[in-house]
mmCIF file of C-alpha atoms in Angstrom:
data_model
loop_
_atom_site.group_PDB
_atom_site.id
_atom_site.type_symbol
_atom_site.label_atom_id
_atom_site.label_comp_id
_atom_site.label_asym_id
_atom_site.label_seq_id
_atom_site.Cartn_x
_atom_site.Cartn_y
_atom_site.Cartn_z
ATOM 1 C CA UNK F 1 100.490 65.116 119.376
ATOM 2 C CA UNK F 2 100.619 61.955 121.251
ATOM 3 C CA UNK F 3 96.257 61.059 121.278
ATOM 4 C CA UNK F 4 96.721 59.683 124.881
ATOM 5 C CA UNK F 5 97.293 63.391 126.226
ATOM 6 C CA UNK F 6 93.358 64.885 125.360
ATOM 7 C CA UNK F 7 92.419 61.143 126.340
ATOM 8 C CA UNK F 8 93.498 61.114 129.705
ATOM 9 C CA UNK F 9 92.605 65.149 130.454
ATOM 10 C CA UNK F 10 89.236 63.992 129.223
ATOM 11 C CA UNK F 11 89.028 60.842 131.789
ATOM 12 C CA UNK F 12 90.636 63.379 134.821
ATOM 13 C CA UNK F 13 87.895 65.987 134.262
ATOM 14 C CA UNK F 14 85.110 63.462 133.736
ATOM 15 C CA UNK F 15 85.856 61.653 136.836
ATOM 16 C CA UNK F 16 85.688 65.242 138.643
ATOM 17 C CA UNK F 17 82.971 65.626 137.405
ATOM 18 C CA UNK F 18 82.226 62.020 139.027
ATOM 19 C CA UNK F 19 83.120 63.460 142.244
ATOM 20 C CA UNK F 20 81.031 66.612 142.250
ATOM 21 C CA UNK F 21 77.930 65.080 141.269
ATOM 22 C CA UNK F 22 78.065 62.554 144.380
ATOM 23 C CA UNK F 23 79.687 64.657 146.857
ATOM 24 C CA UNK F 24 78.070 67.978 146.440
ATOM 25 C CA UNK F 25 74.606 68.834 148.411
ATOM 26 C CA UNK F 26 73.817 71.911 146.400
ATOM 27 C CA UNK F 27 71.490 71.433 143.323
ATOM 28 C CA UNK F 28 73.239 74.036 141.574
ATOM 29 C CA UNK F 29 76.844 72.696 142.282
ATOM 30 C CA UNK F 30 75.641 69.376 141.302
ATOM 31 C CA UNK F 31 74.915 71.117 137.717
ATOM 32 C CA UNK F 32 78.356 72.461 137.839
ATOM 33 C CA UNK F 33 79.607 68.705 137.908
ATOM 34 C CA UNK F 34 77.014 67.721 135.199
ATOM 35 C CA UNK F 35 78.918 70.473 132.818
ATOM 36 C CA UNK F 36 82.513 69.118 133.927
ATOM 37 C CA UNK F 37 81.297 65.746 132.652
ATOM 38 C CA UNK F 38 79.873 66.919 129.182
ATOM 39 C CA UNK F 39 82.892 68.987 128.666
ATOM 40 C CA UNK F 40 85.275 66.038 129.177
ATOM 41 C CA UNK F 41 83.237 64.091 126.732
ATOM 42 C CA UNK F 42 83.500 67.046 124.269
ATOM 43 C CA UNK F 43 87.105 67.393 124.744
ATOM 44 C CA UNK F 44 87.524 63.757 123.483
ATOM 45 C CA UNK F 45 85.023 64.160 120.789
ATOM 46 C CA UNK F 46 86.947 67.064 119.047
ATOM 47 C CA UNK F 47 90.405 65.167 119.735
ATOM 48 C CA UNK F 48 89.138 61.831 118.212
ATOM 49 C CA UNK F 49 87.480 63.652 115.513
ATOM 50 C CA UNK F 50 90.805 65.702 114.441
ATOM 51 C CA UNK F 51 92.921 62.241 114.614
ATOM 52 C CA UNK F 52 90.605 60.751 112.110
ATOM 53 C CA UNK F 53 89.816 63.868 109.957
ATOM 54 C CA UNK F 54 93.626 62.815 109.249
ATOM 55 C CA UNK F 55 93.880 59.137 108.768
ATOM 56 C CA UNK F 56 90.531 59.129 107.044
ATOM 57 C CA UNK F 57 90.079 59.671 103.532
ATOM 58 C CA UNK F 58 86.611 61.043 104.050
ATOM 59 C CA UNK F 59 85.579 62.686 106.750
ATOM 60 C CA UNK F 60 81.882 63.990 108.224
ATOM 61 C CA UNK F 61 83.026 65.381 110.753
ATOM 62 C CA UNK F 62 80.827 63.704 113.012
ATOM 63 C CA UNK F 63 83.363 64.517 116.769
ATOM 64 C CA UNK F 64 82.642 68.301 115.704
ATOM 65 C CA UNK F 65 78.985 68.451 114.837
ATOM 66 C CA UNK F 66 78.764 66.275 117.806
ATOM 67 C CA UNK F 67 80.643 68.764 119.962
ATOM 68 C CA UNK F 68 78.149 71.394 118.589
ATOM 69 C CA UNK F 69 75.221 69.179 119.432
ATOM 70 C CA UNK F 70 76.623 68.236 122.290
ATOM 71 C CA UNK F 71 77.195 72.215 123.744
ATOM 72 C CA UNK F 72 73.534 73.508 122.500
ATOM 73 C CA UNK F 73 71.993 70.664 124.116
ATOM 74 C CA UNK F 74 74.143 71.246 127.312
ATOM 75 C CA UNK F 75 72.558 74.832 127.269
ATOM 76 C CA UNK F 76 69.526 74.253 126.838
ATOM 77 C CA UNK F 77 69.757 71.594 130.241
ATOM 78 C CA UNK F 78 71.171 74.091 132.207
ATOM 79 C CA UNK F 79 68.119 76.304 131.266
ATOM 80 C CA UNK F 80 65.114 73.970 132.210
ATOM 81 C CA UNK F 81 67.630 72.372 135.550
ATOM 82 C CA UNK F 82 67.662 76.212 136.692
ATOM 83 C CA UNK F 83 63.840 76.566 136.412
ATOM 84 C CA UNK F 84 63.794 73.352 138.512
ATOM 85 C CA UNK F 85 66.224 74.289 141.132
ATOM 86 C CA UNK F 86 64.244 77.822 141.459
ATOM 87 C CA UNK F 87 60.854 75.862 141.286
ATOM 88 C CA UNK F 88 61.934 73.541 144.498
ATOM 89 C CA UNK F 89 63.378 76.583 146.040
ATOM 90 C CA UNK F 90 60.389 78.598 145.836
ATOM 91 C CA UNK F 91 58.273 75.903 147.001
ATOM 92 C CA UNK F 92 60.637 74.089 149.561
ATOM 93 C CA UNK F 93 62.942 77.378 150.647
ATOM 94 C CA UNK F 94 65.913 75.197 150.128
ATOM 95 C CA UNK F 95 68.010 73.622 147.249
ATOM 96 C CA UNK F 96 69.696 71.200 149.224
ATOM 97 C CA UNK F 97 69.581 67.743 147.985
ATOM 98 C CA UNK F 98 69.936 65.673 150.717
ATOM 99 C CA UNK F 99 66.550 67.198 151.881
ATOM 100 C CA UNK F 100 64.965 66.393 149.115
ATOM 101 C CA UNK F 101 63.767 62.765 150.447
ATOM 102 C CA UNK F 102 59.930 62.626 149.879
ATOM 103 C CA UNK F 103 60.538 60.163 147.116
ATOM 104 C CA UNK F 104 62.601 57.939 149.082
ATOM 105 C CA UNK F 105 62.298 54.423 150.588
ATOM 106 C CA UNK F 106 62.260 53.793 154.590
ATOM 107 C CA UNK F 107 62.383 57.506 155.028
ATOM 108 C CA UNK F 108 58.954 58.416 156.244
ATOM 109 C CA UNK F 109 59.146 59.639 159.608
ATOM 110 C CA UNK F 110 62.745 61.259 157.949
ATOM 111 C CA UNK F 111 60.754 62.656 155.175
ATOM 112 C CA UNK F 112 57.527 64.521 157.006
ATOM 113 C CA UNK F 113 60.148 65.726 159.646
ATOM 114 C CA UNK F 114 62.124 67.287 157.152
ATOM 115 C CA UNK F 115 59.599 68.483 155.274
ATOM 116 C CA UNK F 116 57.844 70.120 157.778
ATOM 117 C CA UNK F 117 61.487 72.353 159.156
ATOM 118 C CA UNK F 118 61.772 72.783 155.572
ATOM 119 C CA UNK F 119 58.252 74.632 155.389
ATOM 120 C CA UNK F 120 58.748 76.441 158.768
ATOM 121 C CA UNK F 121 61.876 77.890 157.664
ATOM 122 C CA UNK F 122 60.630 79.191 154.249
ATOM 123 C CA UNK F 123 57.665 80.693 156.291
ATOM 124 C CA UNK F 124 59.898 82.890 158.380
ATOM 125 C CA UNK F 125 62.305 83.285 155.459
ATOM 126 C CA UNK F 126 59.061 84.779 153.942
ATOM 127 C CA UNK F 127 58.580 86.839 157.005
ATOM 128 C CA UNK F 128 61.866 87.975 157.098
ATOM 129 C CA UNK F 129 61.721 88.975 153.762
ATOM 130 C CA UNK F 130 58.522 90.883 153.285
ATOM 131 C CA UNK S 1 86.496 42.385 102.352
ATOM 132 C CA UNK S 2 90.068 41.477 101.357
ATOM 133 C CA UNK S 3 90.018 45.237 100.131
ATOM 134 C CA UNK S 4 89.316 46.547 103.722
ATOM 135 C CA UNK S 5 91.240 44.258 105.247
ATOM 136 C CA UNK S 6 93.990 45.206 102.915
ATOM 137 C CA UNK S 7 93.758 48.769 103.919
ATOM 138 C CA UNK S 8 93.334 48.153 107.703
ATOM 139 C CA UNK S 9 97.291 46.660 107.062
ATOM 140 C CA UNK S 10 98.242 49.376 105.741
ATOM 141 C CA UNK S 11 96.983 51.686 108.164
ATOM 142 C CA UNK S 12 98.169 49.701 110.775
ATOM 143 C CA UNK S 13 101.329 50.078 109.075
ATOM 144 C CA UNK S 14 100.819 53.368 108.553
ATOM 145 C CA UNK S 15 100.617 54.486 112.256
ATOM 146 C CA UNK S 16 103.373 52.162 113.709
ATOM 147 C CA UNK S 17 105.601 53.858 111.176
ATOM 148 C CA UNK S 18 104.669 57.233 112.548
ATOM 149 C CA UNK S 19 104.884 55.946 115.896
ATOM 150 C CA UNK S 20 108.685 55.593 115.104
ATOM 151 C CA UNK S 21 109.120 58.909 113.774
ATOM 152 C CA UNK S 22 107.650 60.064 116.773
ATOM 153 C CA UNK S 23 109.543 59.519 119.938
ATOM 154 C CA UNK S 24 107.986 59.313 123.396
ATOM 155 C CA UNK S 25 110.437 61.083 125.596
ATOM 156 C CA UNK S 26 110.778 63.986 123.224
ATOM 157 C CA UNK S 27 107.084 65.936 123.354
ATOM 158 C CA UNK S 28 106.806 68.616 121.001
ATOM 159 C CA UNK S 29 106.012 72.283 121.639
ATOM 160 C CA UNK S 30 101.712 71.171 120.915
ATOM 161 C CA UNK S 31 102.199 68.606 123.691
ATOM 162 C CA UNK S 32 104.023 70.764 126.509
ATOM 163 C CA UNK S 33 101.541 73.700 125.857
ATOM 164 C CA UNK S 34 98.816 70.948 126.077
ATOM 165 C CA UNK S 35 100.517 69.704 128.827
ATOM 166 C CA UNK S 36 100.654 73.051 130.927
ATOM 167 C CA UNK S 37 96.952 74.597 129.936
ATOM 168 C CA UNK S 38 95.713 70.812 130.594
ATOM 169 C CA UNK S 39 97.448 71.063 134.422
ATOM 170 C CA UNK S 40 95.946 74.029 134.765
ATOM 171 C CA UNK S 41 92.179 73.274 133.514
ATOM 172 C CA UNK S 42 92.277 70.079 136.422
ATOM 173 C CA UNK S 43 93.239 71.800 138.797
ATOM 174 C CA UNK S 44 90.823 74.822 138.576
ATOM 175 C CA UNK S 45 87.982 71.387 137.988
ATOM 176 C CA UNK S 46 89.174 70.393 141.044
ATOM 177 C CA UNK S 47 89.019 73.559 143.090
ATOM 178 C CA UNK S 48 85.229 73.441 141.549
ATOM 179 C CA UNK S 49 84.087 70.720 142.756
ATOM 180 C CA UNK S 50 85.830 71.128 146.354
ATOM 181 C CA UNK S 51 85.772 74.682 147.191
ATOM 182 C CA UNK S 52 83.159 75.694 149.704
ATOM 183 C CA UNK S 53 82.328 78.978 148.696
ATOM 184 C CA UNK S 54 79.687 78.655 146.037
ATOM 185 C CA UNK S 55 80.336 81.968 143.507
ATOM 186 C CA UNK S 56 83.899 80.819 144.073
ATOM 187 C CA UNK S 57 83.014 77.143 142.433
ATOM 188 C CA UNK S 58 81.440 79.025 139.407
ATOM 189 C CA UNK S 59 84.082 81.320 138.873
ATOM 190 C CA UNK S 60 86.753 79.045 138.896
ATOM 191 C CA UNK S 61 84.216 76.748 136.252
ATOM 192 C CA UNK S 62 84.972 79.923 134.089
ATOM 193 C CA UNK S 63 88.740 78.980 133.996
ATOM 194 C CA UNK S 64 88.499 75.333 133.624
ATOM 195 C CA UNK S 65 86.163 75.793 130.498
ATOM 196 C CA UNK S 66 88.251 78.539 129.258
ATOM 197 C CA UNK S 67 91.412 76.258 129.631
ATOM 198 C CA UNK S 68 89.593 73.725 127.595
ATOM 199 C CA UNK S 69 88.796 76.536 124.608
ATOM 200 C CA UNK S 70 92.451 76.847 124.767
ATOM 201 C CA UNK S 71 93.112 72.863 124.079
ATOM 202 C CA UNK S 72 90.584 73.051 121.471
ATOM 203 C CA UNK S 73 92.631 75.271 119.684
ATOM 204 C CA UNK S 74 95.695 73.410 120.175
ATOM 205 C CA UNK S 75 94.159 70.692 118.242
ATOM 206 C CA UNK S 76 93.420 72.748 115.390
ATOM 207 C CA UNK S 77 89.536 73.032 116.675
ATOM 208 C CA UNK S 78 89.362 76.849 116.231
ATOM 209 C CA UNK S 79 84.939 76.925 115.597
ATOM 210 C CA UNK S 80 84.558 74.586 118.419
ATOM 211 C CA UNK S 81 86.954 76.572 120.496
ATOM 212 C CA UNK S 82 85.255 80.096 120.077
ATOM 213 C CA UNK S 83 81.650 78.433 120.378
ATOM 214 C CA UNK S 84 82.697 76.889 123.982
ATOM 215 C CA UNK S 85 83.613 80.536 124.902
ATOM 216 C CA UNK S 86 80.766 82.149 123.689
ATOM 217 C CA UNK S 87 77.681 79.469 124.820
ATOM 218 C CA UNK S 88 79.788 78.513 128.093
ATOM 219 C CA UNK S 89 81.791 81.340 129.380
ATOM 220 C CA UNK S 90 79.199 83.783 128.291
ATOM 221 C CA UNK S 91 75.698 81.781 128.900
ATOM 222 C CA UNK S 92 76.376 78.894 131.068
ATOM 223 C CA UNK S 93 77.991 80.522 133.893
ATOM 224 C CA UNK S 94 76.175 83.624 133.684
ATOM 225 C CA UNK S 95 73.097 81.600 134.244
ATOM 226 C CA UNK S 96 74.686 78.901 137.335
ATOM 227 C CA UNK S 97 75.716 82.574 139.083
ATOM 228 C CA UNK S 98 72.037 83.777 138.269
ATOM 229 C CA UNK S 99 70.887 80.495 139.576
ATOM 230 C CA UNK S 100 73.037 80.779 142.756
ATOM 231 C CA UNK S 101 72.208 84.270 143.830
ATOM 232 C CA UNK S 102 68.371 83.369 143.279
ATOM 233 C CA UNK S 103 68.670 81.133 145.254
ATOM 234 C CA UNK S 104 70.225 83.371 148.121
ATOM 235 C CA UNK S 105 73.626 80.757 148.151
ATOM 236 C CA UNK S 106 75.793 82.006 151.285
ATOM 237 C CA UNK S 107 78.207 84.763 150.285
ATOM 238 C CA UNK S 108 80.921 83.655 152.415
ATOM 239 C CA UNK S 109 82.167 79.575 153.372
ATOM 240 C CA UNK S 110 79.077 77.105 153.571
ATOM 241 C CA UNK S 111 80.151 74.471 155.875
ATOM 242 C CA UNK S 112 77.652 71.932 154.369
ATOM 243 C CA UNK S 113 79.061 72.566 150.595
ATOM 244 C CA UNK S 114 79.647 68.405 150.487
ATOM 245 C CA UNK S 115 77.705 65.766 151.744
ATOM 246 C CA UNK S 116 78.466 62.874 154.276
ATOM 247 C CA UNK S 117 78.840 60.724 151.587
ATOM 248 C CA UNK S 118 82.268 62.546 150.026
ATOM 249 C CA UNK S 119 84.692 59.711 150.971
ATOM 250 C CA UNK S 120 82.585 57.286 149.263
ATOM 251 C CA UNK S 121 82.453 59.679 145.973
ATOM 252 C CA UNK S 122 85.781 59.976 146.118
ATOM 253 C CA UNK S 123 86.809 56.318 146.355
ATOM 254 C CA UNK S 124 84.491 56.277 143.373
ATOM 255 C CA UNK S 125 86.021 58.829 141.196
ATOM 256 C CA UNK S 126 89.234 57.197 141.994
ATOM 257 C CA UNK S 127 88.714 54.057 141.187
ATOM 258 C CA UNK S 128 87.073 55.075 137.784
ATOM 259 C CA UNK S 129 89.901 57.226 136.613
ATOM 260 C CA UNK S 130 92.414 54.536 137.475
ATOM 261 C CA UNK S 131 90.663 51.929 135.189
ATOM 262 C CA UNK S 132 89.763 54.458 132.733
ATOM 263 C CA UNK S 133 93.537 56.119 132.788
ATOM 264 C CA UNK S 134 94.574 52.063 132.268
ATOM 265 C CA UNK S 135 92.376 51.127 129.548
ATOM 266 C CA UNK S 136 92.947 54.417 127.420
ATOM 267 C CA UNK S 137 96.431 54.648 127.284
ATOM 268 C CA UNK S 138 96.709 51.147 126.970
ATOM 269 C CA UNK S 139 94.930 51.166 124.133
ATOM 270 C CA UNK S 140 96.311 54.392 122.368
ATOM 271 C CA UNK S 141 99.973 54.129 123.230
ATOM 272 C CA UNK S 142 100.873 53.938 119.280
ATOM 273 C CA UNK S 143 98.179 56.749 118.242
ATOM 274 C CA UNK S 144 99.647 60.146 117.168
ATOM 275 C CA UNK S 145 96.938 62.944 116.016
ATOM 276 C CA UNK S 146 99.036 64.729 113.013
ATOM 277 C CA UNK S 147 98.255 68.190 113.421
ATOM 278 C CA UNK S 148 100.021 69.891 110.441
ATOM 279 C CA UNK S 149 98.623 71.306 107.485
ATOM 280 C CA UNK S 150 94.801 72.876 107.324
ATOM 281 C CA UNK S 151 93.358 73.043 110.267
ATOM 282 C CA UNK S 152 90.747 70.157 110.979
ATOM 283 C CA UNK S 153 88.219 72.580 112.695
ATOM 284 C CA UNK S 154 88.044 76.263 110.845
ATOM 285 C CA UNK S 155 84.295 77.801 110.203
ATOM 286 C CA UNK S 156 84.866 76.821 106.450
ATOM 287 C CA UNK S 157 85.042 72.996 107.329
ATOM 288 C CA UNK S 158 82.661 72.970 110.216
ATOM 289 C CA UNK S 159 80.544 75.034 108.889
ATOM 290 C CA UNK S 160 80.341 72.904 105.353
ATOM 291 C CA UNK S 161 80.375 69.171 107.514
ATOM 292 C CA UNK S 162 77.393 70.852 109.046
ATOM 293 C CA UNK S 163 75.241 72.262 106.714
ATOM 294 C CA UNK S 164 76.334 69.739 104.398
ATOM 295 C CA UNK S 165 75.882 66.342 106.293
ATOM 296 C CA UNK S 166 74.433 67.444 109.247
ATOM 297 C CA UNK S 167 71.181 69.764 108.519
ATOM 298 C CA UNK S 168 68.490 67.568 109.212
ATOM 299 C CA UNK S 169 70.010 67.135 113.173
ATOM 300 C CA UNK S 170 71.365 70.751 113.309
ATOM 301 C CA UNK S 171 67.118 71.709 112.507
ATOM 302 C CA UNK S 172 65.708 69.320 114.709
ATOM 303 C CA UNK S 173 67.913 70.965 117.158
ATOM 304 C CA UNK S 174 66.964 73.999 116.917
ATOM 305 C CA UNK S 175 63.246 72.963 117.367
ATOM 306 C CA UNK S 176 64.840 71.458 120.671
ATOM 307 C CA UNK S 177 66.586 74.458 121.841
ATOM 308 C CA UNK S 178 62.918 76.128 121.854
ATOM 309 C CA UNK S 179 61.220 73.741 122.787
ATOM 310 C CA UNK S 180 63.517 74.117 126.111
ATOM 311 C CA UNK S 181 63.236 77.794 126.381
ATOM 312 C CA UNK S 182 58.972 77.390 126.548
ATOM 313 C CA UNK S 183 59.539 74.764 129.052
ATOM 314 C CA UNK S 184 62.034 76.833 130.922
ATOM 315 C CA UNK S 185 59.548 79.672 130.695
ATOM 316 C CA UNK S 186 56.072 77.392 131.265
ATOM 317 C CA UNK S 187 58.147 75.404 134.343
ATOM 318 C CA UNK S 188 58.742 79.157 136.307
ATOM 319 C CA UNK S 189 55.271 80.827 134.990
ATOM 320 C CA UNK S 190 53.086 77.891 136.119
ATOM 321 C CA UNK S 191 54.481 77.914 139.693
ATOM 322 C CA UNK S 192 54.041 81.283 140.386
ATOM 323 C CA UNK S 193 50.080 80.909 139.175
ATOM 324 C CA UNK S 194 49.191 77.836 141.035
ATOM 325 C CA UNK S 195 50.703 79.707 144.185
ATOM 326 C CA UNK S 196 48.984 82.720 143.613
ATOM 327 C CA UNK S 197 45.518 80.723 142.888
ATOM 328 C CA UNK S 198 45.217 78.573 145.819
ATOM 329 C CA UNK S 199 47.695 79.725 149.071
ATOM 330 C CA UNK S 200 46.282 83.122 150.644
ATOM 331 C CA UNK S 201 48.921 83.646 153.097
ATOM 332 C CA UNK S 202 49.081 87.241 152.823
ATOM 333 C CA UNK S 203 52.848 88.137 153.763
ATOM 334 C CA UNK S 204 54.112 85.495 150.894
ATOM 335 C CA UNK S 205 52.463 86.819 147.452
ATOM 336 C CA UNK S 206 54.447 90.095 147.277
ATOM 337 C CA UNK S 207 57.854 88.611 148.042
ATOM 338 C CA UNK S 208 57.042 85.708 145.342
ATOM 339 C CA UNK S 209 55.933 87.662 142.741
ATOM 340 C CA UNK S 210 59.015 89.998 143.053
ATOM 341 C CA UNK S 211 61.317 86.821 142.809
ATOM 342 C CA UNK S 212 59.411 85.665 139.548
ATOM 343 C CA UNK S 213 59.629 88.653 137.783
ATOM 344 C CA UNK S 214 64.001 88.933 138.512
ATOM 345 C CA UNK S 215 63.123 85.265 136.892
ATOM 346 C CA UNK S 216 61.670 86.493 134.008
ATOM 347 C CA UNK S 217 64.091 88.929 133.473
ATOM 348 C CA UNK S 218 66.613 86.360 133.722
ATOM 349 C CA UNK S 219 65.144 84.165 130.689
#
């Protein structure tokens, strides 16, 4: 198999990835994208690792137990960005990026306003809900 | 240093003869299947990232990660490929649609899915797979993975690369993966006490602590 086909798969769904992560507004979506990204980078991990596995004489199979690595560690960020996501959303009644702006520069008046339709509509969410 | 250098001929030799044996208008039966379960993986990746309805976006992640299980065992990757469908498919998704229903995601279209920003992404991730596209097949046009005999990627030969070579990571690892799990658990426990210690609204504390136990459930 020709090594440019995995090669250039792996650059189309890491640059989707690309595309999700800066155009998406939802935290969770955004995490989506992150995943695209480390899969790409796994895909080309396994195919390098298989090309040399042949040409070398020895092999540690380093693209493999990197893949591995790669996939439990991928887990176990989806796991703590969740509890984030569900932290802010508990606390801010939204998960919407772009909202998120208390940390930002030349945003005050942006910020407080936000914050502050954020809060009201968690309080009647809250309402609504109980 | 002559030695290596000596070798690095002869590998170089070595894949520009089976560059000739290979042709590159003639793909084999690996490289159309590759081919068709690769079109298929994009274009479900792209349908994730630009489809507004949300469960829609994690469902269709289910068929671009299976599509890559399937490419991993085109290239002889069978361990890797049935780990990505176990972790992924069965963990990783299970937990995003978890994660989206928690957090009460609109059922139906969201008109705000993207931001205002999406031409700007896109002229971004446009511009990077161009160059990248460029520079990688530029640089691997004479590059042909042989994928005949054993398979580079059965449990035996994982399985002995990584308890062989790789222990010391593979432990440390695991000492990772838990340490993530008691700061998932620690990140969505401490929340729930601080709230319950100092706010004394007193609509909020029952619908809260009914959310954090579904939480706990979750983990």
């Amino acid at each position: 198999m020709h090594l440019a086909y995995p090669a250039v798969l792996s650059v189309l769904l890491f640059c989707t990835g690309l595309y999700g992560v800066l155009a998406r507004r939802n935290a969770i979506l955004v995490l989506m994208s992150v995943e695209l990204m480390l899969n790409a980078v796994n895909l080309n991990l396994v195919a390098f690792d298989v090309w040399l596995s042949r040409a070398a004489e020895e092999t540690l199979h380093s693209g493999q137990a990197l893949t591995l690595f790669t996939i439990a560690i991928a887990a176990a960020e989806i796991g703590i960005g969740l509890a984030i996501v569900l932290a802010v959303y508990r606390n801010r009644g939204t998960s919407d990026i772009d909202k998120l702006r208390d940390t930002a520069e030349g945003h005050e008046a942006d910020a407080s306003a936000g914050d502050a339709a954020a809060a009201e509509s968690a309080a009647e969410k809250a309402e609504a809900t109980a | 240093m002559t030695l290596a250098a000596a070798a690095a001929t002869a590998h170089a030799t070595a894949t520009t003869t089976a560059a000739d044996a290979h042709g590159f208008l003639s793909p084999t039966g690996v490289e159309i299947a590759f081919l068709l379960v690769g079109l298929v993986t994009f274009g479900a990746a792209i349908v994730t990232v630009t489809t507004r309805q949300l469960v829609h976006a994690a469902l269709w992640l289910v068929v671009t990660l299976g599509g890559l299980a399937v490419e991993y065992l085109l290239l002889t990757a069978e361990f890797i490929a049935w780990v990505q469908v176990l972790i992924y498919v069965g963990s990783v998704v299970v937990l995003l649609l978890f994660g989206l229903m928690l957090t009460k995601a609109p059922i139906g279209r969201s008109p705000d899915a993207d931001s205002g920003n999406r031409w700007a992404a896109l002229t971004v991730a446009v511009a990077s797979a161009a160059a990248l596209i460029w520079v990688v097949v530029d640089a691997f046009r004479t590059t042909w993975i042989d994928l005949d005999g054993a398979p580079a990627g059965s449990t035996e030969v994982t399985g002995k690369a990584l308890f062989q070579n790789w222990v010391l990571p593979f432990e440390a690892l695991s000492v990772l993966l838990l340490a993530a799990l008691v700061g998932a658990i620690v990140l969505s426990r401490k929340a729930k006490a601080a709230e319950s210690g100092t706010e004394s609204a007193p609509p909020v504390p029952s619908t809260r602590t009914a959310k954090g136990s579904d939480k706990g459930g979750v983990r």
